[in-house]
Short mmCIF file of C-alpha atoms in Angstrom, two decimals:
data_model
loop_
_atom_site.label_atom_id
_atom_site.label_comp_id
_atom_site.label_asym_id
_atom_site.label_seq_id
_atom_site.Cartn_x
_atom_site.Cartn_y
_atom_site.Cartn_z
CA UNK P 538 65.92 54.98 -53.34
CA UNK P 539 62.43 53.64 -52.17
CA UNK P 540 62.83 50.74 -54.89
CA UNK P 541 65.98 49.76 -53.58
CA UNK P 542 64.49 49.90 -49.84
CA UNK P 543 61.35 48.39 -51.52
CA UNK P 544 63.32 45.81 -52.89
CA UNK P 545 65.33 44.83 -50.00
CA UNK P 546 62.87 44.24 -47.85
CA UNK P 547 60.68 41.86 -50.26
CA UNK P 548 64.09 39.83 -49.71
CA UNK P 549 63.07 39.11 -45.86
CA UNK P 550 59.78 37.08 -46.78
CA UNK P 551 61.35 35.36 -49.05
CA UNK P 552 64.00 34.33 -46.51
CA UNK P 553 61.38 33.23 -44.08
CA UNK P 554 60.34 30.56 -45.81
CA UNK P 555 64.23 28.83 -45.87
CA UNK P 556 67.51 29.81 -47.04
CA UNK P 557 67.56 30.50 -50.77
CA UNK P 558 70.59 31.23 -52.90
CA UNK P 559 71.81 34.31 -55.25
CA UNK P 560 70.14 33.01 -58.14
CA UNK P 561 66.75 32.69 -56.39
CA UNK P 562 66.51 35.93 -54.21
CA UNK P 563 67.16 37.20 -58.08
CA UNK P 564 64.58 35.78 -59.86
CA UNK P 565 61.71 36.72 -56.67
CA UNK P 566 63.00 40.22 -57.42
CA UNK P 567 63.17 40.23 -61.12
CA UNK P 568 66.59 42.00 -60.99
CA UNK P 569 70.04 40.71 -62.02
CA UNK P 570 72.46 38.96 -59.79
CA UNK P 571 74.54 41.56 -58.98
CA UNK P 572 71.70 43.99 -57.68
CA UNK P 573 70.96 41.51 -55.94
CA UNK P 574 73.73 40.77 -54.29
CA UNK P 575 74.59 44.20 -53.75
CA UNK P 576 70.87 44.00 -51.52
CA UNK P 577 71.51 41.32 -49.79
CA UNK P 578 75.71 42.12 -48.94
CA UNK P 579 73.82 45.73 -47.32
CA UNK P 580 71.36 43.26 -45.34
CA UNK P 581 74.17 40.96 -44.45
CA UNK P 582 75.76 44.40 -43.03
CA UNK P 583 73.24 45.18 -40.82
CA UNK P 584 72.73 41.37 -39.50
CA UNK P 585 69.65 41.09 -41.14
CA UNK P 586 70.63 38.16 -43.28
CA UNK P 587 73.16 35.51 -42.84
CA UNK P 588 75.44 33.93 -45.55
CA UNK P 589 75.73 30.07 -44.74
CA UNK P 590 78.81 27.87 -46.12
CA UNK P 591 76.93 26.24 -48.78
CA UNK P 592 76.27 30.27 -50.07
CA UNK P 593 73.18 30.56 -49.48
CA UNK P 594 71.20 32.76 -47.59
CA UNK P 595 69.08 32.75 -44.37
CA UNK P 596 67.60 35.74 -42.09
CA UNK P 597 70.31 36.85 -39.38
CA UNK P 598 69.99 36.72 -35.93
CA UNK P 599 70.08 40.42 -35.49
CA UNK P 600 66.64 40.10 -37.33
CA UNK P 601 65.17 38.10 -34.17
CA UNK P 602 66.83 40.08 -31.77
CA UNK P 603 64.92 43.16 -33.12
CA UNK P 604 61.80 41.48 -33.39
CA UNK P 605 62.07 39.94 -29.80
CA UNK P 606 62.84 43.69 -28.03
CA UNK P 607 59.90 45.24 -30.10
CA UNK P 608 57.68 42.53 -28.68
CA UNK P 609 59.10 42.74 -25.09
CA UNK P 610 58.31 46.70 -25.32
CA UNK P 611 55.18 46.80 -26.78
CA UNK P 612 52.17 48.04 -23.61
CA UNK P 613 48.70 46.09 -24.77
CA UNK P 614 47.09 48.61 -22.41
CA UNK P 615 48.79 51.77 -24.20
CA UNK P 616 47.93 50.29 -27.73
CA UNK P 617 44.21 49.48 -26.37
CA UNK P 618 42.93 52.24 -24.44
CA UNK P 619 41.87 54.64 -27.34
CA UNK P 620 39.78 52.11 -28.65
CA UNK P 621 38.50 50.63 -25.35
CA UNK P 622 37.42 54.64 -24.86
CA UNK P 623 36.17 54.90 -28.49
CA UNK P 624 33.69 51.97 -27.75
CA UNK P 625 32.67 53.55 -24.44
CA UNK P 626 31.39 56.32 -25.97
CA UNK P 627 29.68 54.53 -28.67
CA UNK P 628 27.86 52.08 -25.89
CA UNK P 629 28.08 53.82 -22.41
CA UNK P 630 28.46 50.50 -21.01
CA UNK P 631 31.69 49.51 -18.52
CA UNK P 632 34.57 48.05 -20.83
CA UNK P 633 37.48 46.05 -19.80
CA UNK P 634 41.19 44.68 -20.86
CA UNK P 635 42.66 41.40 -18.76
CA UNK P 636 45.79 39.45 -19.18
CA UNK P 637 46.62 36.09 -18.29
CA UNK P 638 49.85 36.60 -15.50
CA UNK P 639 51.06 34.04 -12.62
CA UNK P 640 47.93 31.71 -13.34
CA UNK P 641 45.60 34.59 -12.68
CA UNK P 642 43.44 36.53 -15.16
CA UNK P 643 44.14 40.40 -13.90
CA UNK P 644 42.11 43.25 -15.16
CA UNK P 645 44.66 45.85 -16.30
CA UNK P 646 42.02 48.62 -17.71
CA UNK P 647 38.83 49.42 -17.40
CA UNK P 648 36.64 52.62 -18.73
CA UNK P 649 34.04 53.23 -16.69
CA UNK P 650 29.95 53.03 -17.70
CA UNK P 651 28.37 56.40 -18.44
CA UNK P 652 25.36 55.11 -16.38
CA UNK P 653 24.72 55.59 -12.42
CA UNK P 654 24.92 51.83 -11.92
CA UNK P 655 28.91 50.92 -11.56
CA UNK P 656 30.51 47.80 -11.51
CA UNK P 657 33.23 47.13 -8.56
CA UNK P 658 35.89 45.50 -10.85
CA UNK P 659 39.30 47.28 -10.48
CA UNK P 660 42.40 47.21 -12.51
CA UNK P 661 44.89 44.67 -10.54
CA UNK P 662 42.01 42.87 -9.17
CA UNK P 663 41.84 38.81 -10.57
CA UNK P 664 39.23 38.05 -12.28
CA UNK P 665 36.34 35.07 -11.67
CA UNK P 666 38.44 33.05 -13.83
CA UNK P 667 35.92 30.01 -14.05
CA UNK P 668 33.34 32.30 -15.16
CA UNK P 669 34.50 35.93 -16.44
CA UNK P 670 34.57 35.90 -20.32
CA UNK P 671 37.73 37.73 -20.19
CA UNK P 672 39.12 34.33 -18.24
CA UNK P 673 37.27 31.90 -21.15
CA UNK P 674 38.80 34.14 -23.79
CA UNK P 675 42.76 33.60 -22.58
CA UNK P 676 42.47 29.96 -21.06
CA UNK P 677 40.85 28.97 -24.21
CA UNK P 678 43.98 30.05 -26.24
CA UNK P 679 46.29 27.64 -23.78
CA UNK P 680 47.23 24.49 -25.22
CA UNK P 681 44.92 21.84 -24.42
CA UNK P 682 47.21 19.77 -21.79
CA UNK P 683 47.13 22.74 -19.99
CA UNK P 684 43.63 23.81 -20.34
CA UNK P 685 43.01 20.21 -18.75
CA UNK P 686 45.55 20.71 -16.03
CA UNK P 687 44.74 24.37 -15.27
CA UNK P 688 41.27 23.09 -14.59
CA UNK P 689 41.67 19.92 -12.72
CA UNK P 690 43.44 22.61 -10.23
CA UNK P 691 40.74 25.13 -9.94
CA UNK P 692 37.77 25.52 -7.20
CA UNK P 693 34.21 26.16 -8.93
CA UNK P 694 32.80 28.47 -6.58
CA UNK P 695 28.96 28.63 -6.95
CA UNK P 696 28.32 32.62 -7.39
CA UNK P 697 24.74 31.75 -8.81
CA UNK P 698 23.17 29.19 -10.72
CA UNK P 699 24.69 30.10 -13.71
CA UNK P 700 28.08 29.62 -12.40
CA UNK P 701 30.54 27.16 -13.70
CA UNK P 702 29.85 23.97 -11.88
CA UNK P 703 33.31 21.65 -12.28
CA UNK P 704 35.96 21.31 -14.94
CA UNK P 705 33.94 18.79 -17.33
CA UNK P 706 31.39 22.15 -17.74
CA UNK P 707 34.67 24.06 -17.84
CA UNK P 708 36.64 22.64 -20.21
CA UNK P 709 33.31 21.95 -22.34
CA UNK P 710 32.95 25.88 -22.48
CA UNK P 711 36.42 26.99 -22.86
CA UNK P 712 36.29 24.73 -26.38
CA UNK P 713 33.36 26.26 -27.37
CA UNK P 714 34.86 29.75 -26.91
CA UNK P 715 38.24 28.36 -28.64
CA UNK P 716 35.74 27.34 -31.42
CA UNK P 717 33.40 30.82 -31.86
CA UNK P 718 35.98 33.16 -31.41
CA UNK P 719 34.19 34.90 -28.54
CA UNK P 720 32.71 34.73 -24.67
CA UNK P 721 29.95 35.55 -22.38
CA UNK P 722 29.16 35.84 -19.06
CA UNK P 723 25.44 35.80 -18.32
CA UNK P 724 25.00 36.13 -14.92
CA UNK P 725 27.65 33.49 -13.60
CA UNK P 726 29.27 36.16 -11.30
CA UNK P 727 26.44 38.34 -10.26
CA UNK P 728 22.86 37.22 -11.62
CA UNK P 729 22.56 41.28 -12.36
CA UNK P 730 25.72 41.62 -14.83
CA UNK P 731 26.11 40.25 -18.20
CA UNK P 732 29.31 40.67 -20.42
CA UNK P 733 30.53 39.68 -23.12
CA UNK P 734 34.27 39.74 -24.76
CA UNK P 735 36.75 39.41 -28.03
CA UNK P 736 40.14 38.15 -27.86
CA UNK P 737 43.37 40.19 -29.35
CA UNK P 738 45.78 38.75 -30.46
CA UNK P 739 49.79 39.15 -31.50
CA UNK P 740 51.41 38.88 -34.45
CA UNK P 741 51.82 35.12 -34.27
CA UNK P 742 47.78 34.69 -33.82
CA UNK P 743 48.30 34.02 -30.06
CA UNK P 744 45.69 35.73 -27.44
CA UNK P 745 47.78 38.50 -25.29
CA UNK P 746 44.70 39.92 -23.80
CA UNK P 747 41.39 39.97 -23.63
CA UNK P 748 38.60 42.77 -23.93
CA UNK P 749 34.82 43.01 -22.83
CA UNK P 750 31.64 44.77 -22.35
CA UNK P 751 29.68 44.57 -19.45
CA UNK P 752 26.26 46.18 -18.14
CA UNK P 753 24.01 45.53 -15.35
CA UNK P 754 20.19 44.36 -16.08
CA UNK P 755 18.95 47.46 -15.40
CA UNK P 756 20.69 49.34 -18.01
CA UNK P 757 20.07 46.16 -20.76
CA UNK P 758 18.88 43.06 -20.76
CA UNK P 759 21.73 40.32 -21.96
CA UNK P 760 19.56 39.77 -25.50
CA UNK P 761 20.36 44.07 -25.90
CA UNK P 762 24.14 43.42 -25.13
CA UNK P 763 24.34 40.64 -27.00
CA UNK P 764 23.95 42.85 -29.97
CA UNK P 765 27.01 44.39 -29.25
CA UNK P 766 29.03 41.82 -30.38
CA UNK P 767 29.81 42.76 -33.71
CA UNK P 768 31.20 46.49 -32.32
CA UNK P 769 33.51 44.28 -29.49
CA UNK P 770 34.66 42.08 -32.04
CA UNK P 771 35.65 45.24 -34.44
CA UNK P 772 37.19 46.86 -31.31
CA UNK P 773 39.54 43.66 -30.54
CA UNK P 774 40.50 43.10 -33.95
CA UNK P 775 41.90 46.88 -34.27
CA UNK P 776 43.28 46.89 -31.30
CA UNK P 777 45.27 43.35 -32.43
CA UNK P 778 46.17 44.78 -35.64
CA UNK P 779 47.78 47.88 -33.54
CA UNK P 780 49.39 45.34 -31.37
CA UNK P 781 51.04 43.30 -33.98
CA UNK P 782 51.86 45.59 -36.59
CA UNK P 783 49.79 43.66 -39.24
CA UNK P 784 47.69 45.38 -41.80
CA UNK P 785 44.07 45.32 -42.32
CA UNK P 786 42.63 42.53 -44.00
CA UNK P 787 39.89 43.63 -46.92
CA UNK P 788 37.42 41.64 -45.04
CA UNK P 789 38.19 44.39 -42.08
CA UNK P 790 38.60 46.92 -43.54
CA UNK P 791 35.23 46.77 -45.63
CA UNK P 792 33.01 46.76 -42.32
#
């Protein structure tokens, strides 16, 4: 029984990449026609594959429809908060989760620092968004017309020298973050706090959230956090592997 299941599914990837008939879903499987068929009549069943006029064979819209609720019902913040407490405890620092909602970067979790210096973020409360690197990490993901318009739009408060000064600077960081793959924020918001963050992503490679670490100079300088960034990295990539259901890749899973 697990070959047939086994074999049924290989059928779906197959049908991803366009409509292919009997003879070809056959050969892919290395079976004869009529197992095939037999697989693909049980798929066809269950809406999972469609049989066009010219007999041949596409994935069925009940396929989507599946894939669209599970997406709709998955919580980023359920699927992330074991690891955003597992890197807690392996840093002490203050860790945080944002999403991108209504034009606004919210912070929708946050485990608190083990050390007697706190940070006054709260979950619900927007973010800095022209200099938080949870903001940097899910504007940089927008499509660049939008990235240009979100900017043109946006006031560039000057919380220290640091800050973000206009949208050239803006735009100019937010393709450097698009480019590395990560952000910081070194004392734009508060000259005290540095952070610094990891995108995670969905199945489709898109950034759904975004994760950091952040710890006041007192605790570490930004050179000491800094070092961190391999362990936030990690953290976001399980945490998008969780989200989107994909697998490890070796390169992961040998760190």
């Amino acid at each position: 029984m697990s070959q047939t299941v086994d074999r049924a599914l290989s059928i779906l990837p197959l049908l991803a990449e366009g409509p292919a008939d009997l003879g070809q879903v056959a050969d892919r499987l290395g079976v004869h026609k009529s197992t095939a068929l037999r697989l693909l009549r049980t798929l066809h069943e269950h809406g999972l594959v469609h049989r066009q006029s010219d007999q041949r064979y596409r994935l069925g819209a009940r396929l989507f429809a599946l894939a669209q609720e599970a997406v709709e019902n998955l919580d980023v913040r359920e699927i992330a908060h074991p690891h955003l407490t597992a890197l807690n405890e392996k840093c002490g620092h203050t860790v945080h989760l944002a999403v991108y909602e209504e034009h606004e970067v919210l912070y929708i979790d946050k485990v608190e620092s083990r050390y007697p210096v706190r940070m006054y973020s709260r979950i619900g409360k927007p973010v800095a968004i022209t200099v938080a690197a949870v903001a940097k990490l899910l504007l940089a993901d927008r499509p660049e017309a939008e990235r240009r318009a979100l900017a043109e739009k946006l006031d560039y408060p000057m919380y220290t020298a640091r800050s973000t000064p206009n949208a050239t600077a803006f735009l100019r960081e937010l393709e450097k973050v698009r480019e590395q793959g990560w952000a910081t924020d070194l004392g734009g918001h508060e000259e005290s706090i540095n952070c610094v963050g990891a995108p995670i992503r969905g199945a489709d490679g898109r950034v759904v959230a975004a994760m950091s670490v952040s710890a006041p100079n007192v605790v570490v300088t930004a050179e000491e956090l800094l070092t961190l960034l391999p362990l936030v990295r990690r953290t976001a990539e399980a945490i998008s592997r969780d989200y989107s259901g994909n697998p490890p890749t070796k390169e992961a899973s040998s760190r």
